[in-house]
Amino acid sequence: MQREKGCAGVSGKILLVEDHEEIWDFLSRRLKRRGYEVVLAHDGEAGVQQARAAQPDVILLDMNLPILDGWSTARALKAATDTRAIPIIALTAHAMSGDRDKAIQAGCDDYHPKPIDFPKLLTQIGTAIGAAG
């Protein structure tokens, strides 16, 4: 399925699945200032529902979520035909050896350890949106 991109400059729709208010507030404000449309979900189950409804260009997925954790959320999104092609960037404070591989195996396309390095995350988002187009 071909995704429509916004016109000039940086744009696209990002689904941010994050349960910590400080993080989703910080990230959503900074992403909106960069021209992205941001859709929020605060648990994995809502993340799956929002991904299906909003069809974002990329998903930023916290791996430590209530109701449905990020690992299960990623697997559910990649198993469904309507969300399979959406790139997922895992966000996790558990930046331990093997976590990147575990995130990739769960279906994430990329991995970003917390604390957020915003310039690096922007690069990863740009790469993911470019690869999905």
PDB file of C-alpha atoms in Angstrom:
ATOM      1  CA  MET A   1       0.000   0.000   0.000  1.00  0.00           C
ATOM      2  CA  GLN A   2       1.474   3.343  -1.034  1.00  0.00           C
ATOM      3  CA  ARG A   3       1.443   5.988   1.685  1.00  0.00           C
ATOM      4  CA  GLU A   4       0.826   9.632   0.866  1.00  0.00           C
ATOM      5  CA  LYS A   5       3.448  12.021   2.150  1.00  0.00           C
ATOM      6  CA  GLY A   6       2.929  15.644   2.999  1.00  0.00           C
ATOM      7  CA  CYS A   7       4.253  18.257   0.588  1.00  0.00           C
ATOM      8  CA  ALA A   8       7.299  20.380   1.297  1.00  0.00           C
ATOM      9  CA  GLY A   9       9.853  19.709   3.988  1.00  0.00           C
ATOM     10  CA  VAL A  10       9.591  17.301   6.857  1.00  0.00           C
ATOM     11  CA  SER A  11       6.168  15.854   7.361  1.00  0.00           C
ATOM     12  CA  GLY A  12       4.378  12.657   8.035  1.00  0.00           C
ATOM     13  CA  LYS A  13       2.162  11.033  10.602  1.00  0.00           C
ATOM     14  CA  ILE A  14       3.743   9.479  13.671  1.00  0.00           C
ATOM     15  CA  LEU A  15       1.995   7.219  16.153  1.00  0.00           C
ATOM     16  CA  LEU A  16       3.672   7.616  19.542  1.00  0.00           C
ATOM     17  CA  VAL A  17       2.830   4.737  21.876  1.00  0.00           C
ATOM     18  CA  GLU A  18       4.164   5.840  25.258  1.00  0.00           C
ATOM     19  CA  ASP A  19       2.710   5.697  28.772  1.00  0.00           C
ATOM     20  CA  HIS A  20       4.953   8.239  30.539  1.00  0.00           C
ATOM     21  CA  GLU A  21       3.440  11.708  30.268  1.00  0.00           C
ATOM     22  CA  GLU A  22       6.784  13.551  30.436  1.00  0.00           C
ATOM     23  CA  ILE A  23       8.103  11.568  27.467  1.00  0.00           C
ATOM     24  CA  TRP A  24       5.020  11.757  25.235  1.00  0.00           C
ATOM     25  CA  ASP A  25       4.585  15.433  26.026  1.00  0.00           C
ATOM     26  CA  PHE A  26       8.247  16.222  25.226  1.00  0.00           C
ATOM     27  CA  LEU A  27       8.334  14.103  22.068  1.00  0.00           C
ATOM     28  CA  SER A  28       4.960  15.136  20.678  1.00  0.00           C
ATOM     29  CA  ARG A  29       5.705  18.866  21.113  1.00  0.00           C
ATOM     30  CA  ARG A  30       9.134  18.574  19.469  1.00  0.00           C
ATOM     31  CA  LEU A  31       7.862  16.410  16.610  1.00  0.00           C
ATOM     32  CA  LYS A  32       4.951  18.765  15.910  1.00  0.00           C
ATOM     33  CA  ARG A  33       7.405  21.668  15.732  1.00  0.00           C
ATOM     34  CA  ARG A  34       9.244  19.691  13.033  1.00  0.00           C
ATOM     35  CA  GLY A  35       6.056  19.417  10.965  1.00  0.00           C
ATOM     36  CA  TYR A  36       4.906  15.933  11.951  1.00  0.00           C
ATOM     37  CA  GLU A  37       1.328  15.047  12.793  1.00  0.00           C
ATOM     38  CA  VAL A  38       1.437  13.115  16.078  1.00  0.00           C
ATOM     39  CA  VAL A  39      -1.163  10.580  17.189  1.00  0.00           C
ATOM     40  CA  LEU A  40      -0.869   9.326  20.784  1.00  0.00           C
ATOM     41  CA  ALA A  41      -1.658   6.027  22.463  1.00  0.00           C
ATOM     42  CA  HIS A  42      -0.825   5.297  26.084  1.00  0.00           C
ATOM     43  CA  ASP A  43      -0.836   1.489  26.112  1.00  0.00           C
ATOM     44  CA  GLY A  44      -0.102  -1.283  23.639  1.00  0.00           C
ATOM     45  CA  GLU A  45      -3.713  -2.236  23.009  1.00  0.00           C
ATOM     46  CA  ALA A  46      -4.624   1.373  22.183  1.00  0.00           C
ATOM     47  CA  GLY A  47      -1.471   1.514  20.036  1.00  0.00           C
ATOM     48  CA  VAL A  48      -2.681  -1.365  17.877  1.00  0.00           C
ATOM     49  CA  GLN A  49      -6.122   0.258  17.523  1.00  0.00           C
ATOM     50  CA  GLN A  50      -4.619   3.670  16.671  1.00  0.00           C
ATOM     51  CA  ALA A  51      -2.237   2.129  14.127  1.00  0.00           C
ATOM     52  CA  ARG A  52      -5.174   0.508  12.345  1.00  0.00           C
ATOM     53  CA  ALA A  53      -7.307   3.670  12.451  1.00  0.00           C
ATOM     54  CA  ALA A  54      -4.654   6.323  11.728  1.00  0.00           C
ATOM     55  CA  GLN A  55      -2.335   4.357   9.382  1.00  0.00           C
ATOM     56  CA  PRO A  56       0.738   6.376  10.464  1.00  0.00           C
ATOM     57  CA  ASP A  57       3.956   6.627   8.459  1.00  0.00           C
ATOM     58  CA  VAL A  58       5.987   5.395  11.439  1.00  0.00           C
ATOM     59  CA  ILE A  59       5.327   4.142  14.967  1.00  0.00           C
ATOM     60  CA  LEU A  60       7.464   5.085  17.971  1.00  0.00           C
ATOM     61  CA  LEU A  61       6.804   2.249  20.399  1.00  0.00           C
ATOM     62  CA  ASP A  62       7.774   2.180  24.061  1.00  0.00           C
ATOM     63  CA  MET A  63       8.528  -1.426  24.932  1.00  0.00           C
ATOM     64  CA  ASN A  64       7.461  -1.208  28.596  1.00  0.00           C
ATOM     65  CA  LEU A  65       3.718  -0.520  28.296  1.00  0.00           C
ATOM     66  CA  PRO A  66       0.633  -1.403  30.332  1.00  0.00           C
ATOM     67  CA  ILE A  67      -2.111  -3.750  29.083  1.00  0.00           C
ATOM     68  CA  LEU A  68      -0.111  -5.034  26.076  1.00  0.00           C
ATOM     69  CA  ASP A  69       3.672  -4.634  26.233  1.00  0.00           C
ATOM     70  CA  GLY A  70       5.702  -3.289  23.335  1.00  0.00           C
ATOM     71  CA  TRP A  71       7.038  -6.692  22.300  1.00  0.00           C
ATOM     72  CA  SER A  72       3.494  -8.089  21.961  1.00  0.00           C
ATOM     73  CA  THR A  73       2.284  -4.876  20.314  1.00  0.00           C
ATOM     74  CA  ALA A  74       5.031  -5.061  17.679  1.00  0.00           C
ATOM     75  CA  ARG A  75       4.237  -8.719  16.955  1.00  0.00           C
ATOM     76  CA  ALA A  76       0.500  -7.921  16.626  1.00  0.00           C
ATOM     77  CA  LEU A  77       1.166  -4.992  14.269  1.00  0.00           C
ATOM     78  CA  LYS A  78       3.495  -7.028  12.044  1.00  0.00           C
ATOM     79  CA  ALA A  79       1.066  -9.969  11.962  1.00  0.00           C
ATOM     80  CA  ALA A  80      -1.837  -7.852  10.655  1.00  0.00           C
ATOM     81  CA  THR A  81      -1.980  -7.125   6.933  1.00  0.00           C
ATOM     82  CA  ASP A  82      -3.245  -3.555   7.439  1.00  0.00           C
ATOM     83  CA  THR A  83      -0.315  -2.543   9.718  1.00  0.00           C
ATOM     84  CA  ARG A  84       2.484  -4.894   8.633  1.00  0.00           C
ATOM     85  CA  ALA A  85       4.240  -2.331   6.390  1.00  0.00           C
ATOM     86  CA  ILE A  86       4.331   0.481   8.978  1.00  0.00           C
ATOM     87  CA  PRO A  87       7.896   0.921  10.278  1.00  0.00           C
ATOM     88  CA  ILE A  88       8.261   0.607  14.056  1.00  0.00           C
ATOM     89  CA  ILE A  89      11.038   2.217  16.092  1.00  0.00           C
ATOM     90  CA  ALA A  90      11.341   0.659  19.551  1.00  0.00           C
ATOM     91  CA  LEU A  91      11.914   3.064  22.440  1.00  0.00           C
ATOM     92  CA  THR A  92      13.247   1.540  25.627  1.00  0.00           C
ATOM     93  CA  ALA A  93      15.107   2.446  28.783  1.00  0.00           C
ATOM     94  CA  HIS A  94      16.270  -1.156  28.974  1.00  0.00           C
ATOM     95  CA  ALA A  95      19.275  -0.615  26.730  1.00  0.00           C
ATOM     96  CA  MET A  96      20.966  -3.834  27.664  1.00  0.00           C
ATOM     97  CA  SER A  97      22.895  -6.229  25.512  1.00  0.00           C
ATOM     98  CA  GLY A  98      20.513  -8.165  23.283  1.00  0.00           C
ATOM     99  CA  ASP A  99      17.601  -5.728  23.606  1.00  0.00           C
ATOM    100  CA  ARG A 100      18.082  -4.370  20.093  1.00  0.00           C
ATOM    101  CA  ASP A 101      18.007  -7.908  18.672  1.00  0.00           C
ATOM    102  CA  LYS A 102      14.958  -8.757  20.792  1.00  0.00           C
ATOM    103  CA  ALA A 103      13.132  -5.667  19.486  1.00  0.00           C
ATOM    104  CA  ILE A 104      14.019  -6.511  15.867  1.00  0.00           C
ATOM    105  CA  GLN A 105      12.878 -10.117  16.367  1.00  0.00           C
ATOM    106  CA  ALA A 106       9.549  -8.858  17.770  1.00  0.00           C
ATOM    107  CA  GLY A 107       9.003  -6.951  14.502  1.00  0.00           C
ATOM    108  CA  CYS A 108      10.508  -3.528  15.164  1.00  0.00           C
ATOM    109  CA  ASP A 109      12.424  -2.029  12.255  1.00  0.00           C
ATOM    110  CA  ASP A 110      14.769   0.066  14.394  1.00  0.00           C
ATOM    111  CA  TYR A 111      15.684   0.678  18.031  1.00  0.00           C
ATOM    112  CA  HIS A 112      16.317   3.836  20.076  1.00  0.00           C
ATOM    113  CA  PRO A 113      17.478   3.645  23.705  1.00  0.00           C
ATOM    114  CA  LYS A 114      16.224   6.140  26.287  1.00  0.00           C
ATOM    115  CA  PRO A 115      17.051   8.808  27.256  1.00  0.00           C
ATOM    116  CA  ILE A 116      15.948  10.126  23.851  1.00  0.00           C
ATOM    117  CA  ASP A 117      18.668  11.595  21.639  1.00  0.00           C
ATOM    118  CA  PHE A 118      16.240  13.767  19.646  1.00  0.00           C
ATOM    119  CA  PRO A 119      18.510  14.579  16.639  1.00  0.00           C
ATOM    120  CA  LYS A 120      19.337  10.872  16.279  1.00  0.00           C
ATOM    121  CA  LEU A 121      15.660   9.924  16.622  1.00  0.00           C
ATOM    122  CA  LEU A 122      14.739  12.436  13.888  1.00  0.00           C
ATOM    123  CA  THR A 123      17.270  10.772  11.600  1.00  0.00           C
ATOM    124  CA  GLN A 124      15.799   7.349  12.373  1.00  0.00           C
ATOM    125  CA  ILE A 125      12.262   8.633  11.713  1.00  0.00           C
ATOM    126  CA  GLY A 126      13.342  10.164   8.393  1.00  0.00           C
ATOM    127  CA  THR A 127      15.001   6.907   7.365  1.00  0.00           C
ATOM    128  CA  ALA A 128      11.946   4.853   8.372  1.00  0.00           C
ATOM    129  CA  ILE A 129       9.514   7.114   6.513  1.00  0.00           C
ATOM    130  CA  GLY A 130      11.762   7.120   3.450  1.00  0.00           C
ATOM    131  CA  ALA A 131      12.000   3.320   3.500  1.00  0.00           C
ATOM    132  CA  ALA A 132       8.228   2.944   3.832  1.00  0.00           C
ATOM    133  CA  GLY A 133       7.438   5.176   0.866  1.00  0.00           C
TER     134      GLY A 133
END
